[in-house]
Short mmCIF file of C-alpha atoms in Angstrom, two decimals:
data_model
loop_
_atom_site.label_atom_id
_atom_site.label_comp_id
_atom_site.label_asym_id
_atom_site.label_seq_id
_atom_site.Cartn_x
_atom_site.Cartn_y
_atom_site.Cartn_z
CA MET O 1298 -8.19 -62.39 -13.50
CA ALA O 1299 -10.56 -59.97 -14.49
CA HIS O 1300 -14.08 -61.05 -15.51
CA ALA O 1301 -16.90 -59.39 -17.03
CA PRO O 1302 -18.92 -57.15 -14.91
CA ALA O 1303 -21.71 -59.09 -13.15
CA PRO O 1304 -25.28 -59.16 -13.95
CA PRO O 1305 -27.93 -58.04 -11.45
CA PRO O 1306 -28.99 -60.95 -9.35
CA ARG O 1307 -31.93 -62.77 -9.98
CA PRO O 1308 -34.73 -63.30 -7.26
CA LEU O 1309 -33.82 -66.54 -5.43
CA THR O 1310 -36.77 -68.79 -3.35
CA ALA O 1311 -34.54 -70.26 -1.31
CA PRO O 1312 -34.49 -68.62 1.57
CA ALA O 1313 -31.30 -69.96 2.72
CA VAL O 1314 -29.75 -68.14 -0.27
CA ALA O 1315 -31.78 -65.54 -0.43
CA SER O 1316 -29.40 -62.40 0.87
CA ALA O 1317 -26.43 -63.66 -1.46
CA ALA O 1318 -24.48 -60.72 -3.63
CA PRO O 1319 -23.53 -61.99 -7.45
CA VAL O 1320 -20.54 -63.82 -8.55
CA PRO O 1321 -18.66 -63.14 -12.39
CA ALA O 1322 -20.53 -63.69 -15.56
CA ALA O 1323 -20.74 -67.13 -16.62
CA PRO O 1324 -17.00 -68.62 -17.76
CA ARG O 1325 -16.36 -68.31 -20.97
CA PRO O 1326 -16.30 -71.31 -23.33
CA LEU O 1327 -13.49 -73.61 -22.62
CA LEU O 1328 -11.48 -73.38 -26.00
CA GLN O 1329 -11.36 -69.59 -26.28
CA GLY O 1330 -9.95 -69.40 -22.39
CA PHE O 1331 -7.43 -72.03 -23.29
CA THR O 1332 -6.06 -70.32 -26.49
CA LEU O 1333 -6.25 -66.85 -25.07
CA GLY O 1334 -4.51 -68.47 -22.22
CA ALA O 1335 -1.97 -69.74 -23.86
CA GLY O 1336 -1.36 -67.25 -26.47
CA ALA O 1337 -0.79 -64.99 -23.53
CA ALA O 1338 1.86 -67.03 -21.88
CA CYS O 1339 3.55 -67.04 -25.55
CA ILE O 1340 4.00 -63.83 -25.75
CA ALA O 1341 5.25 -63.30 -21.89
CA ALA O 1342 7.89 -65.54 -22.39
CA THR O 1343 9.44 -64.46 -25.46
CA PHE O 1344 10.13 -61.40 -22.74
CA THR O 1345 10.84 -63.67 -19.75
CA ASN O 1346 12.73 -66.74 -20.15
CA PRO O 1347 16.64 -64.93 -20.63
CA MET O 1348 15.86 -64.86 -16.87
CA GLU O 1349 14.69 -68.34 -17.00
CA VAL O 1350 17.86 -69.63 -18.12
CA VAL O 1351 19.45 -67.79 -15.27
CA LYS O 1352 17.05 -69.26 -12.93
CA THR O 1353 18.21 -72.93 -13.40
CA ARG O 1354 21.99 -72.20 -13.64
CA LEU O 1355 22.32 -70.28 -10.45
CA GLN O 1356 19.55 -73.38 -8.85
CA LEU O 1357 22.19 -75.97 -10.48
CA GLN O 1358 25.09 -74.05 -8.96
CA GLY O 1359 26.86 -75.71 -5.99
CA GLU O 1360 24.47 -78.59 -6.15
CA LEU O 1361 24.62 -80.55 -2.78
CA MET O 1362 27.78 -78.57 -2.07
CA ARG O 1363 28.10 -78.30 1.75
CA ARG O 1364 27.95 -74.11 2.19
CA HIS O 1365 31.83 -74.19 3.97
CA GLU O 1366 32.70 -76.19 0.88
CA ALA O 1367 31.14 -73.61 -1.40
CA SER O 1368 33.00 -70.99 0.11
CA SER O 1369 36.28 -72.01 0.27
CA SER O 1370 38.92 -71.10 -2.16
CA THR O 1371 40.35 -74.71 -1.73
CA ALA O 1372 37.45 -76.48 -2.80
CA SER O 1373 36.82 -77.67 -6.58
CA PHE O 1374 33.81 -76.13 -6.98
CA THR O 1375 34.33 -73.02 -8.57
CA ARG O 1376 31.26 -70.55 -8.82
CA VAL O 1377 31.08 -69.28 -11.95
CA TYR O 1378 27.93 -66.96 -11.28
CA ARG O 1379 27.76 -64.81 -8.69
CA SER O 1380 24.40 -62.93 -8.39
CA ALA O 1381 21.03 -62.88 -11.02
CA PRO O 1382 22.93 -59.79 -13.05
CA HIS O 1383 26.21 -61.55 -12.88
CA ALA O 1384 25.20 -64.98 -14.69
CA PHE O 1385 23.02 -62.81 -17.00
CA GLY O 1386 26.08 -60.91 -18.19
CA VAL O 1387 28.66 -63.34 -18.15
CA ILE O 1388 26.11 -65.94 -19.96
CA LEU O 1389 25.29 -63.22 -22.80
CA ARG O 1390 29.15 -62.09 -22.62
CA SER O 1391 30.01 -65.77 -23.86
CA GLU O 1392 27.29 -67.76 -25.65
CA GLY O 1393 25.35 -64.97 -26.89
CA VAL O 1394 21.75 -63.82 -26.97
CA ARG O 1395 21.59 -67.53 -28.26
CA GLY O 1396 22.25 -68.37 -24.97
CA LEU O 1397 19.92 -66.68 -23.50
CA GLN O 1398 17.58 -67.95 -24.81
CA ARG O 1399 17.86 -71.81 -24.87
CA GLY O 1400 15.11 -73.49 -24.69
CA LEU O 1401 12.58 -71.17 -25.69
CA PHE O 1402 10.88 -73.42 -28.25
CA PRO O 1403 9.63 -76.28 -25.85
CA ALA O 1404 9.32 -73.07 -23.34
CA TYR O 1405 6.08 -72.02 -26.11
CA LEU O 1406 4.80 -75.66 -26.35
CA TYR O 1407 5.19 -75.99 -22.88
CA GLN O 1408 3.66 -72.69 -21.71
CA CYS O 1409 0.53 -73.53 -25.22
CA VAL O 1410 0.31 -76.56 -22.88
CA MET O 1411 0.41 -75.39 -19.51
CA ASN O 1412 -1.39 -71.78 -19.22
CA GLY O 1413 -3.71 -72.74 -22.09
CA ILE O 1414 -4.67 -75.52 -19.20
CA ARG O 1415 -4.64 -73.33 -16.09
CA LEU O 1416 -5.79 -70.39 -17.32
CA GLY O 1417 -8.01 -71.34 -19.94
CA GLY O 1418 -9.37 -74.49 -17.22
CA TYR O 1419 -9.41 -71.75 -14.12
CA GLU O 1420 -12.44 -70.31 -14.55
CA PRO O 1421 -14.71 -72.94 -15.56
CA VAL O 1422 -13.10 -74.68 -12.55
CA LYS O 1423 -14.19 -72.31 -10.08
CA HIS O 1424 -17.41 -72.26 -11.02
CA ALA O 1425 -17.64 -76.03 -11.26
CA ILE O 1426 -15.62 -76.36 -8.07
CA ASN O 1427 -17.78 -72.96 -6.25
CA ALA O 1428 -21.34 -75.01 -7.49
CA GLY O 1429 -20.32 -78.26 -5.72
CA VAL O 1430 -19.03 -76.47 -2.54
CA VAL O 1431 -22.78 -74.08 -2.36
CA ARG O 1432 -24.27 -77.80 -2.87
CA ALA O 1433 -22.83 -79.55 -0.54
CA GLN O 1434 -22.89 -75.97 2.54
CA HIS O 1435 -27.05 -75.86 1.79
CA SER O 1436 -27.30 -79.37 1.65
CA GLY O 1437 -27.87 -80.31 -1.55
CA TRP O 1438 -31.20 -78.85 -1.88
CA ALA O 1439 -30.13 -75.74 -3.51
CA PRO O 1440 -31.43 -75.05 -6.39
CA VAL O 1441 -28.63 -74.41 -9.66
CA ALA O 1442 -29.79 -71.02 -10.48
CA ALA O 1443 -29.37 -70.01 -6.83
CA VAL O 1444 -25.50 -72.14 -6.64
CA ALA O 1445 -24.92 -69.80 -9.92
CA THR O 1446 -25.45 -66.11 -8.07
CA ASN O 1447 -23.77 -67.07 -4.87
CA VAL O 1448 -20.68 -65.47 -3.65
CA ILE O 1449 -17.72 -68.07 -4.48
CA ASP O 1450 -16.35 -69.09 -1.10
CA PRO O 1451 -12.60 -68.27 0.18
CA ILE O 1452 -11.17 -71.37 -0.19
CA VAL O 1453 -12.76 -72.27 -4.29
CA PRO O 1454 -9.91 -69.99 -6.20
CA VAL O 1455 -7.29 -71.35 -4.01
CA LEU O 1456 -8.88 -75.20 -4.56
CA SER O 1457 -8.97 -73.97 -8.94
CA GLY O 1458 -5.64 -72.61 -9.31
CA PHE O 1459 -4.22 -76.02 -7.37
CA THR O 1460 -6.17 -78.63 -9.57
CA CYS O 1461 -5.35 -76.40 -13.02
CA GLY O 1462 -1.66 -76.03 -11.81
CA ILE O 1463 -1.48 -79.95 -11.10
CA ALA O 1464 -3.13 -80.80 -14.04
CA ALA O 1465 -1.47 -78.58 -16.27
CA ALA O 1466 2.42 -80.07 -14.90
CA LEU O 1467 1.01 -83.77 -15.42
CA CYS O 1468 0.07 -82.43 -19.20
CA GLY O 1469 3.29 -80.45 -19.83
CA SER O 1470 5.91 -82.42 -17.90
CA PRO O 1471 8.09 -83.89 -20.66
CA LEU O 1472 8.54 -80.16 -22.32
CA PHE O 1473 9.19 -79.16 -19.04
CA LEU O 1474 12.03 -81.95 -18.86
CA VAL O 1475 13.15 -80.77 -21.69
CA LYS O 1476 13.44 -77.19 -21.42
CA THR O 1477 15.10 -77.41 -17.95
CA ARG O 1478 18.18 -79.17 -19.95
CA LEU O 1479 18.19 -77.18 -23.01
CA GLN O 1480 18.09 -74.04 -20.27
CA ALA O 1481 20.81 -76.00 -17.61
CA TYR O 1482 23.63 -76.97 -21.17
CA SER O 1483 26.15 -74.29 -21.90
CA SER O 1484 28.18 -74.39 -25.30
CA ASP O 1485 31.18 -72.69 -23.14
CA PRO O 1486 33.67 -75.54 -21.56
CA ARG O 1487 34.33 -72.74 -18.48
CA LEU O 1488 30.06 -72.88 -17.89
CA ALA O 1489 30.09 -76.76 -18.88
CA GLY O 1490 30.66 -77.89 -15.33
CA ILE O 1491 27.37 -76.56 -13.36
CA GLY O 1492 24.72 -79.65 -13.65
CA ALA O 1493 24.81 -82.42 -15.89
CA GLN O 1494 24.99 -81.20 -18.95
CA HIS O 1495 22.58 -82.68 -21.41
CA ARG O 1496 23.76 -81.60 -25.50
CA TYR O 1497 20.61 -82.21 -27.47
CA LYS O 1498 20.17 -80.89 -31.16
CA SER O 1499 16.89 -79.91 -30.61
CA THR O 1500 13.56 -80.53 -28.73
CA ALA O 1501 12.43 -83.66 -30.65
CA HIS O 1502 15.90 -85.54 -30.52
CA ALA O 1503 15.88 -84.15 -26.93
CA MET O 1504 12.74 -86.53 -26.55
CA MET O 1505 14.08 -89.10 -28.13
CA VAL O 1506 16.88 -89.41 -26.34
CA VAL O 1507 15.04 -89.30 -23.41
CA VAL O 1508 12.43 -91.95 -24.73
CA LYS O 1509 15.79 -94.37 -25.44
CA GLU O 1510 17.19 -93.79 -21.93
CA GLY O 1511 14.46 -94.91 -19.98
CA GLY O 1512 10.98 -95.38 -22.16
CA VAL O 1513 8.05 -93.61 -22.72
CA LYS O 1514 7.76 -93.05 -18.95
CA ASN O 1515 11.11 -91.58 -18.75
CA LEU O 1516 9.82 -88.24 -20.55
CA TRP O 1517 7.69 -87.64 -16.72
CA ARG O 1518 10.74 -88.52 -14.71
CA GLY O 1519 10.49 -85.48 -12.21
CA ALA O 1520 6.38 -85.15 -12.87
CA THR O 1521 5.32 -85.70 -9.53
CA ALA O 1522 8.14 -82.34 -8.43
CA SER O 1523 6.50 -80.64 -11.50
CA MET O 1524 3.36 -80.61 -10.25
CA MET O 1525 3.89 -79.51 -6.66
CA ARG O 1526 5.46 -76.74 -7.84
CA THR O 1527 3.10 -75.58 -9.88
CA GLY O 1528 -0.03 -76.50 -8.34
CA VAL O 1529 1.63 -74.56 -5.35
CA GLY O 1530 2.32 -71.39 -7.83
CA SER O 1531 -0.85 -71.64 -9.38
CA ALA O 1532 -2.92 -71.46 -5.92
CA VAL O 1533 -1.39 -68.28 -5.40
CA GLN O 1534 -1.19 -67.00 -8.64
CA LEU O 1535 -4.15 -67.05 -9.56
CA SER O 1536 -5.94 -66.74 -6.35
CA SER O 1537 -4.10 -63.54 -4.96
CA TYR O 1538 -4.73 -62.24 -8.96
CA ASP O 1539 -8.33 -61.67 -8.41
CA ALA O 1540 -8.38 -60.81 -4.18
CA ILE O 1541 -5.12 -58.53 -5.12
CA LYS O 1542 -7.23 -56.88 -7.89
CA ASN O 1543 -9.83 -56.51 -5.90
CA ALA O 1544 -8.62 -54.94 -3.02
CA LEU O 1545 -6.45 -52.30 -4.91
CA LYS O 1546 -10.14 -51.16 -7.06
CA THR O 1547 -12.06 -51.13 -3.32
CA HIS O 1548 -9.88 -50.51 -0.25
CA ARG O 1549 -10.67 -47.06 1.31
CA TRP O 1550 -6.86 -46.01 1.61
CA LEU O 1551 -6.59 -46.11 -2.87
CA GLN O 1552 -9.21 -44.46 -2.74
CA ARG O 1553 -8.89 -40.00 -3.98
CA PRO O 1554 -11.60 -37.60 -4.29
CA ALA O 1555 -13.18 -36.55 -7.42
CA ALA O 1556 -13.31 -33.46 -8.95
CA ASP O 1557 -17.58 -33.76 -8.38
CA GLY O 1558 -16.83 -34.47 -4.27
CA THR O 1559 -17.50 -37.46 -4.81
CA VAL O 1560 -14.71 -40.42 -3.63
CA GLN O 1561 -12.72 -42.39 -6.83
CA PRO O 1562 -11.19 -45.67 -6.95
CA MET O 1563 -6.57 -44.49 -7.33
CA PHE O 1564 -7.39 -47.83 -9.68
CA GLY O 1565 -9.83 -48.33 -12.78
CA ASP O 1566 -10.49 -51.19 -14.70
CA GLY O 1567 -6.97 -50.56 -17.35
CA ILE O 1568 -3.64 -51.74 -17.27
CA GLU O 1569 -2.04 -49.73 -14.77
CA LEU O 1570 -5.01 -52.35 -11.75
CA HIS O 1571 -2.94 -55.06 -13.60
CA PHE O 1572 0.18 -53.91 -13.69
CA SER O 1573 0.22 -53.43 -10.10
CA ALA O 1574 -1.09 -56.84 -8.97
CA SER O 1575 0.64 -58.55 -11.22
CA MET O 1576 3.76 -57.27 -9.68
CA LEU O 1577 2.39 -57.69 -5.90
CA THR O 1578 0.98 -61.28 -7.07
CA GLY O 1579 4.36 -62.23 -9.08
CA LEU O 1580 5.99 -61.80 -5.49
CA LEU O 1581 4.14 -63.91 -2.97
CA VAL O 1582 3.99 -66.25 -6.35
CA ALA O 1583 7.76 -66.65 -6.36
CA PHE O 1584 8.27 -66.75 -2.37
CA ALA O 1585 5.98 -69.62 -2.35
CA MET O 1586 7.11 -71.55 -5.08
CA ASN O 1587 10.91 -71.23 -5.13
CA PRO O 1588 11.57 -74.33 -3.21
CA PHE O 1589 9.13 -76.62 -5.10
CA ASP O 1590 10.99 -74.88 -8.35
CA THR O 1591 14.55 -75.89 -7.53
CA VAL O 1592 13.67 -78.95 -6.52
CA SER O 1593 11.89 -79.43 -10.07
CA THR O 1594 14.92 -77.97 -11.48
CA ARG O 1595 17.41 -80.81 -9.90
CA LEU O 1596 15.43 -84.07 -10.75
CA TYR O 1597 14.41 -83.02 -14.11
CA ASN O 1598 18.30 -82.37 -14.85
CA GLN O 1599 19.74 -85.35 -12.99
CA ALA O 1600 21.66 -87.80 -15.34
CA VAL O 1601 20.32 -91.59 -14.71
CA ASP O 1602 22.74 -94.70 -14.72
CA ALA O 1603 22.39 -97.81 -17.07
CA GLN O 1604 18.91 -98.55 -15.50
CA GLY O 1605 18.01 -95.35 -16.21
CA ARG O 1606 17.58 -93.86 -12.32
CA GLY O 1607 18.84 -90.80 -11.06
CA VAL O 1608 21.81 -90.62 -9.52
CA LEU O 1609 21.52 -88.08 -6.96
CA TYR O 1610 17.85 -88.38 -5.98
CA THR O 1611 15.30 -90.59 -5.86
CA GLY O 1612 12.89 -88.36 -6.22
CA PRO O 1613 11.58 -85.20 -4.21
CA ILE O 1614 11.71 -86.03 -0.63
CA ASP O 1615 14.96 -87.23 -0.93
CA CYS O 1616 16.11 -84.32 -3.10
CA PHE O 1617 14.30 -81.79 -0.63
CA ALA O 1618 16.15 -83.68 2.14
CA LYS O 1619 19.30 -83.88 0.38
CA THR O 1620 19.44 -80.30 -0.66
CA ILE O 1621 18.74 -78.84 2.59
CA ARG O 1622 20.93 -81.35 4.49
CA ALA O 1623 24.18 -79.76 2.57
CA GLU O 1624 23.01 -76.51 1.38
CA GLY O 1625 20.42 -75.52 4.16
CA VAL O 1626 17.82 -74.38 3.86
CA ALA O 1627 18.97 -71.51 1.80
CA GLY O 1628 19.59 -73.94 -0.70
CA LEU O 1629 15.76 -74.66 -1.91
CA TYR O 1630 15.94 -70.50 -1.91
CA LYS O 1631 19.05 -70.34 -5.08
CA GLY O 1632 18.20 -68.46 -7.95
CA PHE O 1633 14.81 -66.48 -5.88
CA THR O 1634 16.36 -62.77 -7.11
CA ALA O 1635 16.22 -64.36 -10.63
CA HIS O 1636 13.39 -66.12 -10.51
CA TRP O 1637 11.59 -62.99 -9.07
CA LEU O 1638 12.50 -61.38 -12.08
CA ARG O 1639 11.21 -64.02 -14.07
CA VAL O 1640 7.79 -64.81 -12.52
CA GLY O 1641 7.64 -61.69 -11.67
CA PRO O 1642 7.61 -59.62 -14.80
CA HIS O 1643 5.94 -62.90 -16.32
CA THR O 1644 2.85 -62.97 -15.02
CA ILE O 1645 2.74 -58.83 -15.32
CA LEU O 1646 3.21 -59.65 -19.00
CA THR O 1647 0.67 -62.83 -18.96
CA PHE O 1648 -2.25 -61.10 -17.53
CA VAL O 1649 -2.02 -57.91 -18.84
CA PHE O 1650 -2.18 -59.41 -22.36
CA LEU O 1651 -4.36 -61.74 -20.86
CA GLU O 1652 -6.63 -58.76 -20.26
CA GLN O 1653 -6.08 -57.20 -23.54
CA LEU O 1654 -6.45 -60.69 -25.08
CA ARG O 1655 -9.86 -61.32 -23.76
CA SER O 1656 -10.99 -57.81 -24.16
CA LEU O 1657 -10.40 -58.09 -27.89
CA ALA O 1658 -11.92 -61.44 -27.79
CA ASP O 1659 -15.26 -59.61 -26.51
CA MET O 1660 -15.36 -57.10 -28.88
CA HIS O 1661 -14.93 -59.99 -32.00
CA TRP O 1662 -17.83 -61.83 -30.41
CA MET O 1663 -20.26 -58.46 -30.05
CA MET O 1664 -19.56 -57.50 -33.57
CA ASP O 1665 -20.58 -61.01 -34.39
#
């Protein structure tokens, strides 16, 4: 994620940190960061929600079917979707654009909660964790002013992303549950055999039904898996984006000679840099996150019995074990292509829109 240029380092009195390099400027106000993060993510979700629908359907297709059964011509299971592009076409033909945009409203709400906390809270949390790390490294005697200008420890972005991801997933879990169930539902009887089908009239109706089935706590069914999913994804995304963007700006292989004989970076701090860094980051996120994402989808969408218990899985570990036993490790990577086609562009769009919204916010702040 981009930061404003750092101010010149101030003289430090503590000898142990006298040679420290500067870090980015102080984080933005929390409310501003929340608003910018939520806004950028909602804009991105408008474009990427169709692939989220495709990914959800693919992850539920052939759920707990053994590989030889799923490929057998005599099996009762029918492979409706052959690939992500094929699934996109099938849904578009049978359910129209509305089918590809199922769950868009709870997706907006989820993005506001999840990415507002995750992206808006990342910088403040990163600075707070780094301050604690520096104080611990220097036995608690390093002054606060020195902490503010010290180098960000490499582990800090990972811990910050993981922390923000877990907090965001916990808060947004009810919305993710509703979104998943709405996206899994198909109005076409030919496609209705994939995953449990929950027929809800709206987001509010879905929440009322879920609460009626098992109480308010039922809205957080599958929250543990979602926290694992978003924690891992956020740790990879937020820490990798910073590192990849800096590498693209500074690596000697990505520099070119200028007309005046000096060497200039190939990527300036513009939309080309943000696009390239987001594309590479999205690939890493999809690879790290897909197993947890598949488990989250299945836990959220499973039907419940009269006591409000899941009929297929008791929790994330049980879901991991049953999926691997029945479908192999490849079962955890179902929908990977759709996931990449969703998370890659979503990462690109979120960070590109976030960078532009930040620039507008900075311009507004400078004019005030």
